[in-house]
Amino acid sequence: MYFKMGISEDVLAFTRPVEAELKERFETIDEIAEYNQLKVLHAMQEHHLQEAYFAATTGYGYNDRGREALEEIYASAFHAEAALVRPQITCGTHALTVALFSCVRPGDEILSPVGKPYDTLEEVIGIRESPGSLKEWGVSYRQAELKEDGTFDYEAIKKAINEKTKLVEIQRSKGYLMRPTFSVSQIGELISFIKGIKPDVICMVDNCYGEFTEKIEPTDVGADMCVGSLIKNPGGGLAPIGGYIVGTKACIDQCAYRLSAPGLGQEVGANLGLLPSYFQGFFLSPTVTAAALKTAVFAASVYEKLGFTVMPSAKEERHDIIQAVTLGSPEALIAFCKGIQQAAPVDAFVSPVPDDMPGYEDPVIMAAGNFVSGSSIELSADGPLRPPYNVYFQGGLTWPHGKFGILKSLQALKDAGVVKFPAL
Ligand SMILES: *Cc1c(COP(=O)(O)O)cnc(C)c1O
């Protein structure tokens, strides 16, 4: 089948021993999935998930018992007091925006203790001037850079905390940066440090791509709010839209008032018939995340062996599903993305090209042939067209498909003359 689908013998010969070396890594990933599968199952059983909860609601969505159960199940699985899980949250950036706006008032300050936040948040915060930003609402922003080695600069963080600091935003995943993704326990240490200086500061974690990659989540280590997208890990590939915020009851109430309206809060919001996909997607999420992790580890191993800089490295522990590879030239970045596109179940016949994207500063190339538009728990790759031409690769609903995607990317790089294999 590989030959039939355009993979050449030298690509297969090169990757076969790489895969064989990953047995133990894969066992660890499976063990985490096993634990998280039971965590989700336990939450579903605890809250008496039943067929009646799958019913669609429309209009205001009052008395939507299924929606309430979904939020109880998320809260329970994340060991949080409350959750807001809604199709009315349009994407990850929107979920983060709701969380950021909900708990600050004019005169307050937001601190990022982990350097620059995700690109789209620059406009939300007002780092890049934008209508409707937090800056326009009189909320100031400060960031403490990470140290050279990617660790927290506790001195700088301490200095940045002041009487105005109301909320701290900690991004778990690297986003479009070459820095390490933080483990949940590292995030826990950071939260303890910050609360030691200012106990009432709200610690919010951008958990995008991190869900179920470890046995614990940021809410297990003191995060007041933990935020993510349903078209990434927790939607399990089935959720067609949505975002979630889990955390303390006080914070989730504020988020609900911000998302709908003061006074209405969590009481409104029709589920539009999407609940079966949310429940089932959450159920599948631990194993789907495991497939994406295996794909990432395989990609790191293959590209590291070819001499590329990869982050994280092949041997490192994983705290998210993102794999960055420094490809070094626009040609290589474009070829890689074309290869991923050719491996897709949908739109495999089209060819991605770099273009401007709302919320992003540089032109971006994105490869995704998805069942759910833009879903990045599905096999996808993207990267901004700026040196050093990093590709950020993620997803794979199944391991065989993720593997095929990496083989296709390698084949495309070979065909473009970027990589050469020893003669067989
Ligand atoms: C994906 C992502 C976001 C934004 O989510 P969108 O759904 O693309 O708006 C924010 N932060 C991080 C770390 C992400 O990976």
Tab-separated table of C-alpha atoms and ligand atoms in Angstrom:
chain	number	residue	atom	x	y	z
A	1	MET	CA	0.000	0.000	0.000
A	2	TYR	CA	2.877	2.406	0.733
A	3	PHE	CA	4.242	1.989	-2.799
A	4	LYS	CA	0.765	2.417	-4.212
A	5	MET	CA	0.409	5.647	-2.238
A	6	GLY	CA	3.654	7.166	-3.424
A	7	ILE	CA	6.198	6.262	-0.762
A	8	SER	CA	9.524	5.114	-2.169
A	9	GLU	CA	11.632	2.225	-0.881
A	10	ASP	CA	14.443	4.471	0.463
A	11	VAL	CA	11.971	6.456	2.599
A	12	LEU	CA	10.549	3.239	4.036
A	13	ALA	CA	13.989	1.747	4.594
A	14	PHE	CA	15.101	4.856	6.449
A	15	THR	CA	12.065	5.043	8.742
A	16	ARG	CA	11.629	1.329	9.556
A	17	PRO	CA	14.427	1.101	12.159
A	18	VAL	CA	13.379	4.488	13.601
A	19	GLU	CA	9.910	3.125	14.341
A	20	ALA	CA	11.328	-0.075	15.790
A	21	GLU	CA	13.261	1.943	18.377
A	22	LEU	CA	10.107	3.644	19.656
A	23	LYS	CA	8.450	0.630	21.296
A	24	GLU	CA	9.067	1.755	24.860
A	25	ARG	CA	8.036	5.336	24.180
A	26	PHE	CA	4.783	4.090	22.706
A	27	GLU	CA	4.139	1.909	25.760
A	28	THR	CA	4.458	4.945	28.022
A	29	ILE	CA	2.053	6.893	25.809
A	30	ASP	CA	-0.440	4.002	25.890
A	31	GLU	CA	-0.214	3.824	29.658
A	32	ILE	CA	-1.076	7.531	30.001
A	33	ALA	CA	-4.007	7.020	27.614
A	34	GLU	CA	-5.202	4.076	29.697
A	35	TYR	CA	-5.204	6.223	32.830
A	36	ASN	CA	-6.966	9.138	31.159
A	37	GLN	CA	-9.531	6.863	29.508
A	38	LEU	CA	-10.626	5.727	32.953
A	39	LYS	CA	-10.570	9.300	34.265
A	40	VAL	CA	-13.051	10.338	31.570
A	41	LEU	CA	-15.125	7.181	31.947
A	42	HIS	CA	-15.304	7.688	35.703
A	43	ALA	CA	-16.552	11.266	35.219
A	44	MET	CA	-19.231	10.061	32.794
A	45	GLN	CA	-20.445	7.327	35.114
A	46	GLU	CA	-20.323	9.597	38.154
A	47	HIS	CA	-22.656	12.066	36.467
A	48	HIS	CA	-25.016	9.380	35.154
A	49	LEU	CA	-24.482	10.124	31.488
A	50	GLN	CA	-27.578	8.768	29.728
A	51	GLU	CA	-29.230	8.817	26.316
A	52	ALA	CA	-31.706	11.524	27.346
A	53	TYR	CA	-28.749	13.919	27.653
A	54	PHE	CA	-28.051	13.672	23.928
A	55	ALA	CA	-31.208	15.576	22.965
A	56	ALA	CA	-30.892	18.806	20.985
A	57	THR	CA	-32.055	22.121	22.406
A	58	THR	CA	-32.745	25.315	20.491
A	59	GLY	CA	-33.560	28.942	21.242
A	60	TYR	CA	-32.549	30.009	24.739
A	61	GLY	CA	-31.628	26.493	25.768
A	62	TYR	CA	-33.154	26.800	29.239
A	63	ASN	CA	-33.086	23.640	31.363
A	64	ASP	CA	-30.627	21.906	29.083
A	65	ARG	CA	-29.789	18.927	31.295
A	66	GLY	CA	-27.390	17.463	28.712
A	67	ARG	CA	-25.372	20.676	28.528
A	68	GLU	CA	-25.181	20.776	32.324
A	69	ALA	CA	-24.023	17.162	32.449
A	70	LEU	CA	-21.321	17.856	29.851
A	71	GLU	CA	-20.013	20.714	31.962
A	72	GLU	CA	-20.158	18.602	35.132
A	73	ILE	CA	-18.218	15.839	33.364
A	74	TYR	CA	-15.519	18.258	32.172
A	75	ALA	CA	-15.259	19.777	35.661
A	76	SER	CA	-14.964	16.322	37.178
A	77	ALA	CA	-12.332	15.042	34.720
A	78	PHE	CA	-10.238	18.173	35.269
A	79	HIS	CA	-10.770	18.048	39.050
A	80	ALA	CA	-12.209	21.553	38.885
A	81	GLU	CA	-15.226	23.115	40.602
A	82	ALA	CA	-16.987	24.172	37.414
A	83	ALA	CA	-16.781	24.235	33.631
A	84	LEU	CA	-18.071	26.178	30.666
A	85	VAL	CA	-18.130	23.977	27.536
A	86	ARG	CA	-20.018	25.527	24.661
A	87	PRO	CA	-20.457	25.595	20.896
A	88	GLN	CA	-20.968	29.365	21.353
A	89	ILE	CA	-17.246	29.563	22.099
A	90	THR	CA	-16.052	29.720	18.502
A	91	CYS	CA	-12.371	28.777	18.863
A	92	GLY	CA	-9.436	28.645	21.236
A	93	THR	CA	-8.687	32.342	20.901
A	94	HIS	CA	-12.312	33.097	21.769
A	95	ALA	CA	-12.202	30.850	24.852
A	96	LEU	CA	-9.008	32.588	25.981
A	97	THR	CA	-10.562	35.986	25.266
A	98	VAL	CA	-13.609	35.156	27.394
A	99	ALA	CA	-11.355	34.000	30.234
A	100	LEU	CA	-9.054	37.031	29.992
A	101	PHE	CA	-11.840	39.624	29.838
A	102	SER	CA	-14.010	37.940	32.470
A	103	CYS	CA	-11.859	38.511	35.511
A	104	VAL	CA	-10.205	41.888	34.883
A	105	ARG	CA	-11.521	45.442	35.184
A	106	PRO	CA	-10.126	48.798	34.015
A	107	GLY	CA	-6.916	49.579	35.885
A	108	ASP	CA	-5.967	45.921	36.307
A	109	GLU	CA	-2.876	44.359	34.799
A	110	ILE	CA	-2.293	40.993	33.133
A	111	LEU	CA	1.102	39.319	33.390
A	112	SER	CA	2.571	36.646	31.149
A	113	PRO	CA	5.441	35.077	33.108
A	114	VAL	CA	6.453	32.886	30.147
A	115	GLY	CA	7.366	35.437	27.479
A	116	LYS	CA	5.301	36.339	24.456
A	117	PRO	CA	1.847	34.731	24.297
A	118	TYR	CA	0.316	32.980	21.276
A	119	ASP	CA	0.181	35.179	18.150
A	120	THR	CA	-3.595	35.721	18.115
A	121	LEU	CA	-3.552	36.902	21.744
A	122	GLU	CA	-1.341	39.850	20.829
A	123	GLU	CA	-4.382	41.603	19.391
A	124	VAL	CA	-6.661	40.457	22.220
A	125	ILE	CA	-4.295	41.944	24.797
A	126	GLY	CA	-3.371	44.942	22.639
A	127	ILE	CA	0.346	44.167	22.270
A	128	ARG	CA	-0.489	44.829	18.630
A	129	GLU	CA	-3.042	47.679	18.510
A	130	SER	CA	-6.467	46.283	17.738
A	131	PRO	CA	-10.037	47.562	18.136
A	132	GLY	CA	-11.693	46.079	21.211
A	133	SER	CA	-8.450	44.926	22.823
A	134	LEU	CA	-7.970	44.710	26.585
A	135	LYS	CA	-5.681	47.710	26.247
A	136	GLU	CA	-8.600	49.790	24.920
A	137	TRP	CA	-10.543	48.782	28.024
A	138	GLY	CA	-7.800	50.131	30.262
A	139	VAL	CA	-6.223	46.798	31.139
A	140	SER	CA	-2.444	46.930	30.995
A	141	TYR	CA	-0.066	44.082	30.195
A	142	ARG	CA	3.414	43.056	31.169
A	143	GLN	CA	5.529	40.039	30.365
A	144	ALA	CA	8.532	38.397	31.961
A	145	GLU	CA	10.803	36.753	29.417
A	146	LEU	CA	11.950	33.190	29.879
A	147	LYS	CA	15.611	32.605	30.580
A	148	GLU	CA	17.888	31.629	27.709
A	149	ASP	CA	17.484	27.939	28.512
A	150	GLY	CA	13.690	28.214	28.385
A	151	THR	CA	13.127	28.076	32.159
A	152	PHE	CA	11.175	30.572	34.280
A	153	ASP	CA	13.004	33.738	35.298
A	154	TYR	CA	11.702	33.903	38.866
A	155	GLU	CA	13.568	37.160	39.615
A	156	ALA	CA	11.972	38.900	36.636
A	157	ILE	CA	8.543	37.458	37.470
A	158	LYS	CA	8.773	38.702	41.051
A	159	LYS	CA	9.730	42.152	39.780
A	160	ALA	CA	6.823	42.204	37.315
A	161	ILE	CA	4.140	41.455	39.920
A	162	ASN	CA	2.719	44.682	41.361
A	163	GLU	CA	-0.420	46.017	43.060
A	164	LYS	CA	-2.250	46.098	39.699
A	165	THR	CA	-1.506	42.473	38.743
A	166	LYS	CA	-4.872	40.727	38.650
A	167	LEU	CA	-4.400	37.809	36.300
A	168	VAL	CA	-1.452	35.730	35.179
A	169	GLU	CA	-1.637	33.973	31.818
A	170	ILE	CA	0.538	30.882	31.514
A	171	GLN	CA	0.780	29.297	28.093
A	172	ARG	CA	1.593	25.609	28.391
A	173	SER	CA	2.399	24.889	24.761
A	174	LYS	CA	5.120	26.579	22.736
A	175	GLY	CA	2.772	28.090	20.131
A	176	TYR	CA	4.803	29.477	17.229
A	177	LEU	CA	7.968	29.755	19.291
A	178	MET	CA	11.008	27.557	19.732
A	179	ARG	CA	10.808	27.168	23.471
A	180	PRO	CA	10.036	24.137	25.567
A	181	THR	CA	6.445	23.272	26.399
A	182	PHE	CA	5.974	23.250	30.155
A	183	SER	CA	5.043	20.159	32.085
A	184	VAL	CA	2.051	20.384	34.398
A	185	SER	CA	4.337	20.055	37.401
A	186	GLN	CA	6.505	22.979	36.179
A	187	ILE	CA	3.314	25.018	35.808
A	188	GLY	CA	2.394	24.018	39.359
A	189	GLU	CA	5.715	25.308	40.670
A	190	LEU	CA	5.213	28.584	38.833
A	191	ILE	CA	1.686	28.988	40.232
A	192	SER	CA	2.916	28.315	43.788
A	193	PHE	CA	5.665	30.896	43.353
A	194	ILE	CA	3.232	33.530	42.055
A	195	LYS	CA	0.600	32.837	44.732
A	196	GLY	CA	3.375	33.008	47.335
A	197	ILE	CA	3.951	36.610	46.285
A	198	LYS	CA	0.320	37.573	45.641
A	199	PRO	CA	-2.192	34.961	46.856
A	200	ASP	CA	-5.303	36.493	45.246
A	201	VAL	CA	-3.896	36.709	41.719
A	202	ILE	CA	-5.877	34.602	39.240
A	203	CYS	CA	-3.725	32.009	37.493
A	204	MET	CA	-5.066	31.086	34.089
A	205	VAL	CA	-3.474	28.435	31.877
A	206	ASP	CA	-3.721	28.326	28.099
A	207	ASN	CA	-3.987	24.532	27.928
A	208	CYS	CA	-4.290	24.271	24.119
A	209	TYR	CA	-2.803	20.991	22.829
A	210	GLY	CA	-1.852	19.846	26.326
A	211	GLU	CA	-4.980	17.954	27.364
A	212	PHE	CA	-4.454	14.262	28.192
A	213	THR	CA	-0.763	14.240	27.287
A	214	GLU	CA	-0.062	13.696	30.993
A	215	LYS	CA	-2.015	12.126	33.825
A	216	ILE	CA	-2.596	15.498	35.481
A	217	GLU	CA	-3.883	18.829	34.182
A	218	PRO	CA	-3.093	22.398	35.300
A	219	THR	CA	-6.243	22.423	37.463
A	220	ASP	CA	-4.591	19.648	39.523
A	221	VAL	CA	-1.753	22.002	40.459
A	222	GLY	CA	-3.564	25.188	41.436
A	223	ALA	CA	-4.700	26.842	38.181
A	224	ASP	CA	-7.838	28.943	38.736
A	225	MET	CA	-8.774	28.619	35.074
A	226	CYS	CA	-7.662	26.239	32.356
A	227	VAL	CA	-8.691	26.986	28.772
A	228	GLY	CA	-8.694	25.139	25.470
A	229	SER	CA	-10.278	24.438	22.101
A	230	LEU	CA	-12.621	21.580	21.243
A	231	ILE	CA	-11.160	21.240	17.754
A	232	LYS	CA	-7.916	20.253	19.440
A	233	ASN	CA	-7.361	17.384	21.931
A	234	PRO	CA	-10.525	17.319	24.096
A	235	GLY	CA	-12.944	17.244	21.149
A	236	GLY	CA	-11.412	13.909	20.130
A	237	GLY	CA	-11.795	14.825	16.462
A	238	LEU	CA	-15.577	14.667	16.660
A	239	ALA	CA	-16.501	18.080	18.079
A	240	PRO	CA	-17.251	20.345	15.113
A	241	ILE	CA	-16.757	23.628	17.051
A	242	GLY	CA	-16.340	24.874	20.587
A	243	GLY	CA	-14.138	25.715	23.502
A	244	TYR	CA	-13.932	25.005	27.188
A	245	ILE	CA	-12.941	26.769	30.377
A	246	VAL	CA	-12.640	24.776	33.608
A	247	GLY	CA	-11.752	26.191	36.997
A	248	THR	CA	-13.071	27.691	40.191
A	249	LYS	CA	-16.796	28.377	40.485
A	250	ALA	CA	-16.085	32.101	40.963
A	251	CYS	CA	-14.043	32.326	37.741
A	252	ILE	CA	-16.429	30.202	35.665
A	253	ASP	CA	-19.372	32.381	36.768
A	254	GLN	CA	-17.491	35.456	35.544
A	255	CYS	CA	-16.694	33.707	32.249
A	256	ALA	CA	-20.357	32.753	31.760
A	257	TYR	CA	-21.478	36.366	32.339
A	258	ARG	CA	-18.925	37.497	29.830
A	259	LEU	CA	-19.854	34.843	27.230
A	260	SER	CA	-23.622	35.343	27.388
A	261	ALA	CA	-24.753	38.350	29.452
A	262	PRO	CA	-24.642	39.596	33.039
A	263	GLY	CA	-27.566	37.975	34.824
A	264	LEU	CA	-27.929	35.169	32.281
A	265	GLY	CA	-24.594	33.403	32.702
A	266	GLN	CA	-24.630	29.644	32.234
A	267	GLU	CA	-28.441	29.388	32.114
A	268	VAL	CA	-28.678	30.104	28.378
A	269	GLY	CA	-26.992	28.597	25.331
A	270	ALA	CA	-28.733	25.979	23.206
A	271	ASN	CA	-26.664	22.901	22.391
A	272	LEU	CA	-27.973	22.737	18.780
A	273	GLY	CA	-27.724	18.948	18.719
A	274	LEU	CA	-23.961	18.857	19.203
A	275	LEU	CA	-23.865	17.093	22.559
A	276	PRO	CA	-23.383	13.527	21.212
A	277	SER	CA	-20.221	14.655	19.400
A	278	TYR	CA	-18.988	16.426	22.549
A	279	PHE	CA	-19.572	13.465	24.831
A	280	GLN	CA	-18.203	10.909	22.397
A	281	GLY	CA	-15.289	13.123	21.373
A	282	PHE	CA	-14.302	13.623	25.014
A	283	PHE	CA	-14.562	9.856	25.494
A	284	LEU	CA	-12.208	9.247	22.534
A	285	SER	CA	-9.854	12.100	23.369
A	286	PRO	CA	-7.322	10.167	25.503
A	287	THR	CA	-6.608	7.612	22.744
A	288	VAL	CA	-6.783	10.172	19.936
A	289	THR	CA	-4.289	12.305	21.864
A	290	ALA	CA	-2.100	9.204	22.224
A	291	ALA	CA	-2.144	8.702	18.421
A	292	ALA	CA	-1.092	12.318	17.965
A	293	LEU	CA	1.693	11.889	20.536
A	294	LYS	CA	3.028	8.791	18.774
A	295	THR	CA	3.001	10.674	15.488
A	296	ALA	CA	4.926	13.576	17.087
A	297	VAL	CA	7.543	11.281	18.623
A	298	PHE	CA	7.972	9.446	15.312
A	299	ALA	CA	8.372	12.758	13.451
A	300	ALA	CA	10.937	14.008	15.977
A	301	SER	CA	12.930	10.782	15.667
A	302	VAL	CA	12.894	10.752	11.871
A	303	TYR	CA	13.826	14.403	11.414
A	304	GLU	CA	16.417	14.409	14.180
A	305	LYS	CA	18.113	11.461	12.510
A	306	LEU	CA	18.235	13.479	9.285
A	307	GLY	CA	20.074	16.282	11.086
A	308	PHE	CA	17.264	18.791	11.557
A	309	THR	CA	16.745	20.653	14.829
A	310	VAL	CA	13.546	19.355	16.378
A	311	MET	CA	11.692	20.573	19.437
A	312	PRO	CA	11.057	18.673	21.605
A	313	SER	CA	13.902	16.271	20.822
A	314	ALA	CA	13.143	12.631	20.078
A	315	LYS	CA	13.937	11.449	23.596
A	316	GLU	CA	12.258	14.216	25.625
A	317	GLU	CA	9.108	13.758	27.650
A	318	ARG	CA	6.000	15.239	26.000
A	319	HIS	CA	3.646	17.830	27.458
A	320	ASP	CA	1.705	18.680	24.305
A	321	ILE	CA	1.098	17.202	20.844
A	322	ILE	CA	3.057	19.833	18.911
A	323	GLN	CA	6.255	18.944	17.131
A	324	ALA	CA	8.399	21.721	15.736
A	325	VAL	CA	11.016	21.046	13.081
A	326	THR	CA	13.417	23.736	11.883
A	327	LEU	CA	13.435	23.279	8.138
A	328	GLY	CA	15.727	26.197	7.322
A	329	SER	CA	14.238	27.367	4.010
A	330	PRO	CA	10.875	28.398	2.587
A	331	GLU	CA	11.183	25.623	-0.021
A	332	ALA	CA	11.545	22.966	2.669
A	333	LEU	CA	8.651	24.387	4.731
A	334	ILE	CA	6.374	24.432	1.700
A	335	ALA	CA	7.411	20.909	0.642
A	336	PHE	CA	6.781	19.529	4.125
A	337	CYS	CA	3.273	21.027	4.188
A	338	LYS	CA	2.529	19.730	0.702
A	339	GLY	CA	3.490	16.240	1.851
A	340	ILE	CA	1.141	16.437	4.844
A	341	GLN	CA	-1.661	17.663	2.582
A	342	GLN	CA	-1.112	14.726	0.214
A	343	ALA	CA	-1.638	12.359	3.141
A	344	ALA	CA	-5.064	13.750	4.034
A	345	PRO	CA	-8.384	11.916	3.720
A	346	VAL	CA	-10.061	15.138	2.520
A	347	ASP	CA	-8.651	17.594	-0.055
A	348	ALA	CA	-5.520	15.506	-0.654
A	349	PHE	CA	-5.515	16.722	-4.258
A	350	VAL	CA	-4.991	20.399	-3.415
A	351	SER	CA	-1.688	22.127	-2.796
A	352	PRO	CA	-1.243	24.544	0.124
A	353	VAL	CA	0.306	27.998	-0.456
A	354	PRO	CA	1.441	30.630	2.078
A	355	ASP	CA	-0.999	33.508	2.682
A	356	ASP	CA	-2.027	36.171	5.196
A	357	MET	CA	-4.286	34.946	7.992
A	358	PRO	CA	-6.440	36.995	10.371
A	359	GLY	CA	-4.667	37.301	13.711
A	360	TYR	CA	-1.224	36.375	12.381
A	361	GLU	CA	1.556	38.832	11.585
A	362	ASP	CA	3.478	36.914	8.878
A	363	PRO	CA	2.125	34.888	5.948
A	364	VAL	CA	1.326	31.376	7.140
A	365	ILE	CA	1.261	28.083	5.258
A	366	MET	CA	-1.196	25.535	6.544
A	367	ALA	CA	-1.709	21.946	5.502
A	368	ALA	CA	-4.916	20.327	6.607
A	369	GLY	CA	-7.259	17.988	4.799
A	370	ASN	CA	-9.775	17.703	7.561
A	371	PHE	CA	-13.206	16.366	8.343
A	372	VAL	CA	-13.675	19.364	10.672
A	373	SER	CA	-12.436	22.572	9.082
A	374	GLY	CA	-9.287	23.857	10.770
A	375	SER	CA	-9.230	21.050	13.311
A	376	SER	CA	-5.675	20.550	14.488
A	377	ILE	CA	-6.193	17.327	16.404
A	378	GLU	CA	-6.445	15.988	12.855
A	379	LEU	CA	-3.171	15.598	10.975
A	380	SER	CA	-2.057	19.124	10.167
A	381	ALA	CA	1.043	21.248	9.784
A	382	ASP	CA	1.606	24.940	9.666
A	383	GLY	CA	4.255	27.536	10.012
A	384	PRO	CA	4.795	31.260	9.554
A	385	LEU	CA	7.019	32.135	6.603
A	386	ARG	CA	9.825	33.654	8.599
A	387	PRO	CA	13.312	32.399	9.435
A	388	PRO	CA	14.294	29.853	10.635
A	389	TYR	CA	11.294	28.340	8.831
A	390	ASN	CA	9.920	26.155	11.560
A	391	VAL	CA	7.083	23.840	10.760
A	392	TYR	CA	4.683	23.101	13.610
A	393	PHE	CA	3.178	19.739	13.120
A	394	GLN	CA	0.363	18.170	15.094
A	395	GLY	CA	-2.436	15.667	15.199
A	396	GLY	CA	-3.299	12.392	13.637
A	397	LEU	CA	-6.604	10.862	14.677
A	398	THR	CA	-5.014	7.430	14.339
A	399	TRP	CA	-1.372	6.371	14.566
A	400	PRO	CA	-1.315	4.647	11.131
A	401	HIS	CA	-2.539	7.856	9.550
A	402	GLY	CA	-0.078	10.028	11.489
A	403	LYS	CA	2.760	7.775	10.425
A	404	PHE	CA	1.690	7.947	6.807
A	405	GLY	CA	1.657	11.748	7.036
A	406	ILE	CA	5.258	11.815	8.217
A	407	LEU	CA	6.299	9.418	5.444
A	408	LYS	CA	4.589	11.693	2.915
A	409	SER	CA	6.326	14.790	4.298
A	410	LEU	CA	9.653	13.014	4.031
A	411	GLN	CA	8.883	11.889	0.498
A	412	ALA	CA	8.042	15.493	-0.465
A	413	LEU	CA	11.324	16.763	0.999
A	414	LYS	CA	13.196	14.068	-0.880
A	415	ASP	CA	11.407	14.846	-4.139
A	416	ALA	CA	12.194	18.557	-3.658
A	417	GLY	CA	15.869	17.669	-3.242
A	418	VAL	CA	16.016	18.926	0.373
A	419	VAL	CA	16.957	15.568	1.900
A	420	LYS	CA	19.008	12.761	0.432
A	421	PHE	CA	19.131	9.168	1.586
A	422	PRO	CA	22.123	6.907	1.373
A	423	ALA	CA	21.942	4.735	-1.764
A	424	LEU	CA	20.302	1.413	-0.999
B	1	LIG	C1	-4.385	26.947	18.986
B	1	LIG	C2	-3.915	27.780	20.091
B	1	LIG	C3	-4.582	28.945	20.456
B	1	LIG	C4	-5.730	29.528	19.678
B	1	LIG	O1	-6.697	28.651	19.309
B	1	LIG	P1	-7.543	28.886	17.957
B	1	LIG	O2	-8.578	27.843	18.048
B	1	LIG	O3	-6.600	28.714	16.826
B	1	LIG	O4	-8.106	30.268	18.029
B	1	LIG	C5	-4.097	29.636	21.545
B	1	LIG	N1	-3.028	29.215	22.228
B	1	LIG	C6	-2.352	28.109	21.888
B	1	LIG	C7	-1.161	27.694	22.689
B	1	LIG	C8	-2.776	27.360	20.820
B	1	LIG	O5	-2.114	26.270	20.478
